[in-house]
Coordinates of C-alpha atoms and ligand atoms in Angstrom, one line a residue:
M1 CA -85.3 117.4 81.8
A2 CA -85.6 118.3 78.1
L3 CA -83.8 115.2 76.9
L4 CA -86.2 112.9 78.7
A5 CA -89.2 114.8 77.3
A6 CA -87.8 114.5 73.8
L7 CA -87.2 110.7 74.3
R8 CA -90.8 110.3 75.4
E9 CA -91.9 112.2 72.4
I10 CA -90.1 109.7 70.2
A11 CA -90.7 106.4 71.9
G12 CA -93.8 107.0 73.9
E13 CA -94.5 107.8 77.6
G14 CA -94.1 104.3 79.0
A15 CA -91.0 103.5 77.0
V16 CA -88.6 105.8 78.9
L17 CA -87.8 104.4 82.4
T18 CA -86.3 106.9 84.8
A19 CA -87.2 105.7 88.3
P20 CA -84.2 104.0 90.0
A21 CA -86.2 100.8 90.7
D22 CA -87.3 100.6 87.0
R23 CA -83.8 101.2 85.7
A24 CA -82.0 98.9 88.1
A25 CA -82.4 95.6 86.1
Y26 CA -81.1 97.4 83.0
E27 CA -78.1 98.9 84.8
T28 CA -76.9 95.7 86.4
D29 CA -75.2 92.9 84.4
W30 CA -76.2 89.2 84.5
R31 CA -73.5 88.3 86.9
Q32 CA -74.4 91.2 89.2
L33 CA -70.9 92.5 89.3
S34 CA -71.4 95.9 87.4
H35 CA -73.8 98.6 88.3
H36 CA -73.6 102.2 87.1
E37 CA -76.4 104.6 86.7
A38 CA -77.9 105.7 83.4
L39 CA -80.1 108.8 82.8
C40 CA -82.9 106.3 81.7
A41 CA -83.5 103.1 79.9
V42 CA -85.4 103.7 76.7
L43 CA -87.3 100.9 74.8
P44 CA -87.9 101.9 71.1
Q45 CA -90.3 99.9 69.0
S46 CA -89.1 100.6 65.5
T47 CA -85.9 101.3 63.5
A48 CA -87.2 104.9 62.8
E49 CA -87.5 105.4 66.6
V50 CA -83.9 104.1 67.2
A51 CA -82.6 106.5 64.5
A52 CA -84.5 109.5 66.0
I53 CA -83.1 108.6 69.5
V54 CA -79.5 108.4 68.1
K55 CA -79.9 111.8 66.3
L56 CA -81.2 113.4 69.5
C57 CA -78.4 112.0 71.7
A58 CA -75.7 112.9 69.1
G59 CA -77.0 116.5 69.2
E60 CA -77.0 116.6 73.0
G61 CA -73.7 114.8 73.5
V62 CA -75.4 112.0 75.5
K63 CA -73.8 108.5 75.2
I64 CA -75.8 105.4 74.3
V65 CA -75.4 101.9 75.7
P66 CA -77.1 99.4 73.3
Q67 CA -78.6 96.5 75.2
G68 CA -80.3 93.2 74.2
G69 CA -81.2 90.5 76.6
N70 CA -78.5 91.6 79.1
T71 CA -77.2 88.1 79.3
G72 CA -73.6 89.0 78.3
L73 CA -71.0 87.8 80.7
V74 CA -68.5 90.7 80.4
A75 CA -70.7 93.7 81.3
G76 CA -70.8 95.0 77.7
G77 CA -74.5 95.9 77.7
V78 CA -74.6 97.9 80.9
P79 CA -73.2 101.4 81.6
A80 CA -69.6 101.9 82.4
P81 CA -68.6 104.5 84.9
G82 CA -68.8 108.1 83.5
G83 CA -72.4 109.1 83.6
N84 CA -74.4 111.1 80.9
Q85 CA -75.6 107.9 79.2
I86 CA -78.8 106.2 78.3
I87 CA -79.5 102.5 77.9
L88 CA -81.2 101.7 74.6
N89 CA -82.8 98.3 75.1
L90 CA -84.0 96.7 71.9
R91 CA -86.5 94.2 73.3
R92 CA -89.6 95.8 71.9
L93 CA -88.1 95.7 68.3
R94 CA -88.8 92.0 67.9
Q95 CA -90.8 91.2 64.8
I96 CA -89.9 88.3 62.6
R97 CA -90.1 90.2 59.3
A98 CA -89.8 87.3 56.8
L99 CA -88.9 83.7 56.5
D100 CA -87.8 82.5 53.0
P101 CA -88.1 78.7 52.9
V102 CA -86.5 78.6 49.4
G103 CA -83.5 80.8 50.1
D104 CA -83.3 79.3 53.6
T105 CA -83.2 82.7 55.4
I106 CA -85.0 84.5 58.2
T107 CA -85.2 88.2 58.7
A108 CA -85.7 89.2 62.4
E109 CA -85.5 92.4 64.3
A110 CA -82.7 92.9 66.8
G111 CA -84.9 92.4 69.9
A112 CA -86.3 89.0 68.8
T113 CA -84.9 86.4 71.2
L114 CA -82.7 83.7 70.0
H115 CA -85.4 81.2 71.2
A116 CA -88.1 83.0 69.2
V117 CA -85.9 82.8 66.0
R118 CA -85.1 79.1 66.6
E119 CA -88.8 78.4 67.1
A120 CA -89.9 80.3 64.0
A121 CA -87.3 78.3 62.0
A122 CA -88.5 75.0 63.5
R123 CA -92.1 75.8 62.5
A124 CA -90.8 75.9 58.9
N125 CA -88.9 72.6 59.5
K126 CA -85.6 74.6 59.5
L127 CA -82.8 75.0 61.9
F128 CA -81.2 78.2 63.2
P129 CA -78.1 76.6 64.7
I130 CA -76.9 79.1 67.4
S131 CA -77.9 77.6 70.7
F132 CA -76.9 78.1 74.4
G133 CA -78.3 78.2 77.9
A134 CA -79.4 81.9 77.8
E135 CA -81.3 81.6 74.5
G136 CA -84.7 82.5 76.1
S137 CA -83.4 86.0 76.9
A138 CA -80.4 86.7 74.5
Q139 CA -81.5 88.7 71.5
I140 CA -80.5 88.6 67.8
G141 CA -78.8 92.0 68.1
G142 CA -76.9 90.8 71.1
I143 CA -75.7 87.6 69.6
I144 CA -74.5 89.4 66.5
S145 CA -72.8 92.1 68.5
T146 CA -70.9 89.5 70.5
N147 CA -70.5 87.1 67.6
A148 CA -71.8 84.5 70.1
G149 CA -70.8 80.8 69.8
G150 CA -72.6 78.2 71.7
M151 CA -72.9 74.5 71.4
Q152 CA -73.1 73.9 67.6
V153 CA -70.3 76.0 66.3
L154 CA -68.6 72.7 65.6
S155 CA -70.8 72.0 62.7
Y156 CA -72.3 75.3 61.7
G157 CA -69.9 78.0 62.7
S158 CA -70.4 81.0 65.1
T159 CA -73.0 83.8 64.7
R160 CA -70.8 85.6 62.1
A161 CA -71.2 82.6 59.8
Q162 CA -75.0 82.9 60.0
V163 CA -75.4 86.6 59.1
L164 CA -76.2 87.4 55.5
G165 CA -77.5 90.9 55.9
L166 CA -77.8 93.7 58.5
E167 CA -79.8 96.8 59.2
A168 CA -78.1 99.3 61.5
V169 CA -78.4 102.8 62.8
L170 CA -75.2 104.8 62.4
A171 CA -73.8 107.4 64.8
D172 CA -75.2 110.3 62.8
G173 CA -78.7 108.7 63.0
R174 CA -78.7 107.5 59.4
I175 CA -80.2 104.0 58.8
W176 CA -77.9 101.7 56.8
N177 CA -79.9 99.1 55.0
G178 CA -77.6 96.1 54.3
L179 CA -80.4 93.5 54.6
G180 CA -79.3 91.5 51.6
A181 CA -80.0 87.8 51.6
L182 CA -77.4 86.9 49.0
R183 CA -74.8 84.2 49.6
K184 CA -72.5 85.8 47.1
D185 CA -72.0 89.6 46.7
N186 CA -68.5 90.8 46.0
T187 CA -69.3 94.5 45.5
G188 CA -66.8 96.2 47.6
L189 CA -66.1 95.9 51.3
D190 CA -68.5 93.6 53.2
L191 CA -69.8 96.3 55.5
K192 CA -71.9 94.1 57.8
Q193 CA -68.7 92.5 59.1
L194 CA -67.9 95.9 60.8
F195 CA -70.9 95.5 63.2
I196 CA -70.6 91.7 63.9
G197 CA -68.6 91.3 67.2
A198 CA -68.3 95.1 67.6
E199 CA -70.2 95.0 70.9
G200 CA -72.4 98.0 70.1
T201 CA -69.4 100.3 69.7
L202 CA -69.9 101.1 66.0
G203 CA -73.6 101.2 65.4
I204 CA -76.9 99.9 66.6
I205 CA -78.1 96.7 64.9
T206 CA -81.9 96.9 64.3
A207 CA -82.5 93.8 62.1
A208 CA -80.7 90.9 60.5
T209 CA -81.1 88.4 57.7
L210 CA -79.8 85.0 58.9
R211 CA -79.0 81.7 57.3
L212 CA -81.2 78.7 58.0
Y213 CA -80.5 75.0 57.5
P214 CA -82.7 72.0 57.0
A215 CA -83.8 70.6 60.3
P216 CA -82.2 67.2 61.1
S217 CA -84.6 64.3 60.6
A218 CA -83.0 62.3 63.4
Q219 CA -80.7 63.0 66.3
A220 CA -79.0 61.0 69.1
C221 CA -77.5 62.3 72.2
A222 CA -75.1 60.5 74.6
L223 CA -73.2 61.2 77.8
A224 CA -69.8 59.5 78.2
G225 CA -67.6 59.3 81.2
V226 CA -63.9 59.7 80.7
A227 CA -60.8 59.8 82.8
D228 CA -59.7 63.3 81.9
V229 CA -59.6 66.0 79.3
A230 CA -56.9 64.2 77.2
A231 CA -59.3 61.2 76.9
A232 CA -62.2 63.6 76.0
L233 CA -60.1 65.1 73.2
E234 CA -59.2 61.7 71.9
L235 CA -62.9 60.7 71.9
F236 CA -63.7 63.9 70.0
T237 CA -61.0 63.4 67.4
R238 CA -62.1 59.8 66.9
L239 CA -65.8 60.6 66.5
R240 CA -65.1 63.7 64.3
H241 CA -63.1 61.4 62.0
Q242 CA -65.8 58.8 61.9
C243 CA -68.9 61.1 61.7
G244 CA -67.6 64.4 60.1
P245 CA -70.2 67.3 60.3
A246 CA -72.9 64.8 61.6
L247 CA -71.2 65.3 65.0
T248 CA -73.1 68.4 65.9
L249 CA -72.3 68.8 69.6
C250 CA -69.3 67.8 71.7
E251 CA -69.0 69.4 75.1
F252 CA -66.5 68.8 77.8
I253 CA -67.6 69.1 81.4
D254 CA -65.3 68.2 84.3
G255 CA -66.7 66.3 87.3
P256 CA -67.2 69.3 89.7
A257 CA -68.8 71.4 86.9
M258 CA -71.2 68.5 86.0
Q259 CA -72.2 68.0 89.6
L260 CA -73.0 71.7 89.9
G261 CA -75.1 71.6 86.7
A262 CA -77.0 68.5 87.9
A263 CA -77.7 70.1 91.3
H264 CA -79.2 73.2 89.6
T265 CA -81.3 71.4 87.0
P266 CA -84.9 70.6 88.1
G267 CA -85.0 66.8 88.2
G268 CA -81.2 66.7 87.3
R269 CA -79.6 63.3 87.9
L270 CA -76.3 62.1 86.7
P271 CA -76.6 58.5 85.3
F272 CA -73.1 57.6 86.5
G273 CA -70.2 59.2 88.3
A274 CA -67.0 60.0 86.4
P275 CA -63.9 62.2 86.7
A276 CA -65.1 64.0 83.6
Y277 CA -67.9 63.9 81.0
V278 CA -68.4 64.4 77.3
L279 CA -71.8 65.3 76.0
L280 CA -72.3 64.3 72.4
E281 CA -74.9 64.7 69.7
L282 CA -75.1 63.1 66.2
S283 CA -77.6 64.5 63.6
A284 CA -78.8 63.1 60.4
L285 CA -80.7 64.6 57.4
D286 CA -81.4 61.3 55.8
A287 CA -84.7 59.9 57.2
A288 CA -83.3 56.4 56.8
A289 CA -80.2 57.1 59.0
T290 CA -80.1 55.8 62.5
P291 CA -77.7 58.1 64.5
A292 CA -78.6 56.3 67.8
A293 CA -77.4 53.0 66.4
T294 CA -74.3 54.7 65.0
L295 CA -73.5 56.3 68.4
E296 CA -74.1 53.0 70.2
R297 CA -71.7 51.1 67.9
L298 CA -69.0 53.8 68.0
L299 CA -69.2 54.4 71.8
G300 CA -69.3 50.6 72.4
E301 CA -65.9 50.4 70.7
T302 CA -64.6 53.2 73.0
L303 CA -65.9 51.3 76.1
E304 CA -64.1 48.2 74.9
S305 CA -60.8 50.0 74.3
G306 CA -61.1 51.7 77.7
L307 CA -61.2 55.2 76.2
T308 CA -64.6 55.8 77.9
Q309 CA -65.5 54.5 81.4
D310 CA -69.2 54.6 81.1
V311 CA -71.7 55.6 78.4
V312 CA -75.5 56.4 78.3
I313 CA -77.3 57.0 75.1
A314 CA -80.5 59.0 75.6
Q315 CA -83.5 56.9 75.0
S316 CA -85.9 59.8 74.3
T317 CA -85.8 63.5 73.3
R318 CA -86.7 64.2 76.9
E319 CA -83.7 62.4 78.3
A320 CA -81.4 64.1 75.7
Q321 CA -82.8 67.5 76.7
G322 CA -82.1 66.5 80.4
F323 CA -78.4 65.9 79.6
I324 CA -78.1 69.2 77.7
A325 CA -80.0 71.0 80.5
M326 CA -77.4 69.8 83.1
R327 CA -74.6 71.2 80.9
E328 CA -76.4 74.5 80.4
A329 CA -77.1 74.9 84.1
V330 CA -73.4 75.1 85.0
P331 CA -73.1 78.9 84.8
E332 CA -76.4 79.5 86.7
G333 CA -75.2 77.0 89.3
E334 CA -72.0 78.8 89.7
L335 CA -73.8 82.1 90.1
R336 CA -76.2 80.7 92.7
E337 CA -73.4 79.1 94.7
G338 CA -71.2 82.1 95.3
G339 CA -70.0 83.1 91.8
A340 CA -66.7 82.4 90.0
V341 CA -63.8 84.2 88.5
K342 CA -64.8 83.3 84.9
H343 CA -62.6 82.9 81.8
D344 CA -63.4 82.1 78.2
I345 CA -60.2 80.9 76.6
A346 CA -59.6 79.2 73.3
V347 CA -56.4 77.2 72.4
P348 CA -55.4 75.0 69.5
L349 CA -57.1 71.6 70.0
A350 CA -53.8 69.8 70.4
A351 CA -52.9 72.1 73.3
I352 CA -56.0 71.5 75.3
P353 CA -54.6 68.7 77.7
E354 CA -51.4 70.6 78.4
T355 CA -53.3 73.9 79.0
V356 CA -55.7 72.3 81.5
A357 CA -52.8 70.6 83.2
A358 CA -51.0 74.0 83.5
I359 CA -54.2 75.6 84.9
E360 CA -54.6 72.8 87.5
A361 CA -51.0 73.3 88.5
L362 CA -51.5 77.1 88.7
V363 CA -54.5 76.7 91.0
A364 CA -52.8 74.1 93.2
E365 CA -49.7 76.2 93.6
K366 CA -51.0 79.8 93.8
Y367 CA -54.7 79.6 94.7
P368 CA -55.0 76.3 96.6
D369 CA -58.1 77.3 98.6
C370 CA -60.0 77.9 95.4
R371 CA -62.2 75.4 93.5
L372 CA -61.7 74.8 89.7
N373 CA -64.4 74.1 87.2
V374 CA -63.6 73.4 83.6
F375 CA -66.2 73.0 80.9
G376 CA -66.7 74.2 77.3
H377 CA -67.0 73.6 73.6
L378 CA -64.3 70.9 73.2
G379 CA -64.4 70.8 69.4
D380 CA -63.8 74.6 69.2
G381 CA -60.9 74.5 71.6
N382 CA -63.0 76.8 73.8
L383 CA -62.8 76.2 77.5
H384 CA -64.5 78.1 80.3
I385 CA -62.0 78.1 83.2
N386 CA -63.9 79.1 86.2
I387 CA -62.2 79.5 89.6
R388 CA -64.7 79.5 92.5
P389 CA -64.1 80.8 96.0
P390 CA -63.5 78.5 98.9
A391 CA -66.6 76.5 99.9
G392 CA -69.2 78.6 101.8
Q393 CA -67.6 82.0 100.6
T394 CA -68.8 84.4 98.0
L395 CA -66.8 85.9 95.1
A396 CA -66.2 89.0 97.3
S397 CA -63.6 86.9 99.2
L398 CA -61.5 86.8 96.0
A399 CA -61.7 90.5 95.4
T400 CA -58.0 91.2 96.0
R401 CA -56.8 88.2 94.0
K402 CA -59.3 88.3 91.1
A403 CA -57.2 90.4 88.7
A404 CA -54.1 88.3 89.3
I405 CA -56.0 85.0 88.7
T406 CA -57.4 86.3 85.4
A407 CA -54.1 87.6 84.3
D408 CA -52.5 84.2 85.0
V409 CA -55.2 82.2 83.2
E410 CA -55.3 84.4 80.2
A411 CA -51.5 84.5 79.8
L412 CA -51.4 80.7 79.9
A413 CA -53.9 80.5 77.0
V414 CA -52.1 83.3 74.9
A415 CA -48.7 81.7 75.5
R416 CA -50.1 78.5 73.8
G417 CA -51.3 80.4 70.7
G418 CA -54.7 80.9 72.2
S419 CA -57.2 83.6 72.8
F420 CA -58.1 85.3 76.1
S421 CA -61.7 85.7 75.0
A422 CA -63.2 83.1 72.7
E423 CA -66.9 83.8 72.5
H424 CA -68.1 86.3 75.2
G425 CA -66.3 89.4 73.9
I426 CA -64.5 92.1 75.8
G427 CA -67.1 94.4 77.4
Q428 CA -65.6 96.0 80.5
F429 CA -64.3 92.8 82.2
R430 CA -61.8 91.8 79.5
L431 CA -60.2 95.2 79.0
P432 CA -57.1 94.3 80.9
G433 CA -56.7 91.3 78.5
M434 CA -56.9 93.7 75.5
R435 CA -54.1 95.9 77.1
A436 CA -51.9 92.9 77.9
H437 CA -52.4 90.8 74.7
K438 CA -53.4 92.9 71.7
S439 CA -50.7 94.5 69.6
A440 CA -50.4 98.2 69.2
V441 CA -51.2 97.7 65.5
D442 CA -54.4 95.7 66.4
L443 CA -55.5 98.5 68.7
D444 CA -54.7 101.3 66.2
L445 CA -56.7 99.6 63.5
M446 CA -59.7 99.2 65.8
R447 CA -59.4 102.8 67.0
A448 CA -59.2 104.0 63.4
L449 CA -62.5 102.2 62.6
K450 CA -64.1 103.6 65.8
A451 CA -63.0 107.2 64.9
A452 CA -64.4 106.8 61.4
L453 CA -67.8 105.4 62.3
D454 CA -68.4 107.1 65.7
P455 CA -66.2 110.2 65.9
Q456 CA -68.1 111.5 69.0
N457 CA -67.6 108.2 70.9
L458 CA -71.4 108.1 71.2
F459 CA -71.8 104.3 71.3
N460 CA -71.0 102.2 74.3
P461 CA -68.1 104.2 75.8
G462 CA -65.7 102.3 78.1
K463 CA -66.2 99.0 76.3
L464 CA -64.1 96.9 74.0
L465 CA -61.3 99.4 73.5
P466 CA -58.9 100.4 76.4
E467 CA -58.2 104.1 76.9
K468 CA -55.2 105.0 74.8
D469 CA -53.2 106.3 77.8
H470 CA -53.4 102.8 79.4
I471 CA -51.7 100.7 76.7
Ligands
LIG501 C1 -76.3 81.0 81.1 C2 -75.6 81.7 80.0 C3 -75.0 80.9 79.0 C4 -74.3 81.5 78.0 N1 -73.7 80.7 77.0 C5 -73.1 81.2 76.0 C6 -72.5 80.4 75.0 O1 -72.5 79.2 75.1 N2 -71.8 81.0 74.0 C7 -71.7 82.4 73.9 O2 -71.2 82.9 72.9 N3 -72.3 83.2 74.9 C8 -72.9 82.6 75.9 N4 -73.4 83.4 76.9 C9 -73.2 84.9 76.8 C10 -74.4 85.7 76.2 O3 -75.6 85.1 76.3 C11 -74.1 86.1 74.8 O4 -73.0 87.0 74.8 C12 -75.2 86.8 74.1 O5 -74.8 86.9 72.8 C13 -75.6 88.2 74.6 O6 -76.9 88.5 74.0 P1 -77.8 89.6 74.7 O7 -78.9 89.9 73.8 O8 -78.1 89.2 76.1 O9 -76.8 90.9 74.7 P2 -76.4 91.9 75.8 O10 -75.8 91.2 77.0 O11 -77.6 92.8 76.1 O12 -75.3 92.7 75.1 C14 -74.1 92.2 74.7 C15 -73.3 93.2 73.9 O13 -74.0 93.4 72.6 C16 -74.3 94.8 72.5 N5 -75.6 94.9 71.9 C17 -76.8 94.2 72.3 N6 -77.7 94.4 71.4 C18 -77.2 95.3 70.4 C19 -77.8 95.8 69.2 N7 -79.0 95.6 68.8 N8 -76.9 96.6 68.5 C20 -75.7 96.8 68.9 N9 -75.1 96.3 70.0 C21 -75.9 95.5 70.7 C22 -74.3 95.4 73.9 O14 -74.0 96.8 74.0 C23 -73.2 94.5 74.5 O15 -71.9 95.1 74.2 C24 -74.1 82.9 77.9 C25 -74.7 83.7 78.9 C26 -75.4 83.1 80.0 C27 -76.1 84.0 81.0

């Protein structure tokens, strides 16, 4: 096939994978729920190669699915039905181009993993604050394209807040160099914002300049047991008031989710049983500060008042990492134990207890055989509401009810002023939510941008925007 020969000419013989067995991992999403064939997976090594591939595909009318670490949870980085598409995986484009310790910036190529960027920052005694369980595989291009959140949004903001500059390949194959590192630049529209959270539908990100922060000089981590989500919220608001931005992590994990996380963490062991858990971290820049003592004092007060039922303060970095690992293992545990109908809602903080109560009532009334897991980024109002099949059954057993479950959960969040997709994006799986909850004006604006930047609908078809006929 002429297209494949031309792709090999651009990226090299070994960089164009065509055999079904070689393509399979690129065509299947992390949750193993979506699989559609691509003509090939191509792995370019430079921005120039990406640009040449885009020009070639534009000329041939072949669609492009940009892909990073393929850890997305909404099937945005794998092909949708429709054929005539290639997967463009960025993992070989992974150089750290520069680190500026004075300006506190790092410039990394799109395929650098989140972990690699965090490590490069740490070697310079800096912090890149986006962090979550899949950071060993998720890539810079992927986290920017999904505007990923994670566990420290509370203090530092989501990925959007970290991006100072971008380099991207446009639908006509031109390279847009917007790799500025300035914190202030009011010279017209802030074009990089178009590509952040666009899920690969408007251009292919090839590099980014990201904001760094001083690495904390001391940190303390604790696990607290609470009666329910209302107590967890009260604990958060109290600590936030007392510690301000030094409270760098505050995760809610209900009992069933935490047990799943512990069971799927090597050496995982819960220090105490509780109906629900809050994972906390305090950070300090001042070398003289003692966050462990502060946490001990403040959590001691909550024990006395009965707000918390039990508290353990990690006595070592290893113990702290163990607590975080159990929280991070929850999605993997769900996947290994039959999967879940997953949701990623956000609601105003004050509405959290009532939203969780409404979801518990919904499951009890309409889906009583299912098991509910609730965990998430408490301080962001972002909860993962995961509804698992009855014990011993796989997700397939919920096939006929899945769409109704999701519509119910998402409607509950939106009715409370919330979002049906807080940090994972839309991909393919959240398209019904776009149809149900986005206004015609929202969708028209998004379609106008798509038409202006990608008139041939070359990039990532079948993602993010529902077909017009279906609204
Ligand atoms: C265990 C686990 C935990 C997770 N925890 C969190 C969490 O706490 N917070 C959170 O926000 N997410 C979380 N996620 C979701 C996921 O890791 C993020 O969405 C991540 O940002 C995806 O990065 P990726 O490189 O794997 O992108 P992919 O999955 O490959 O792609 C995601 C989207 O970005 C597009 N894309 C990828 N690279 C580019 C590029 N270079 N240019 C243009 N478009 C591109 C794709 O087309 C797709 O639409 C988690 C996932 C897992 C598996």
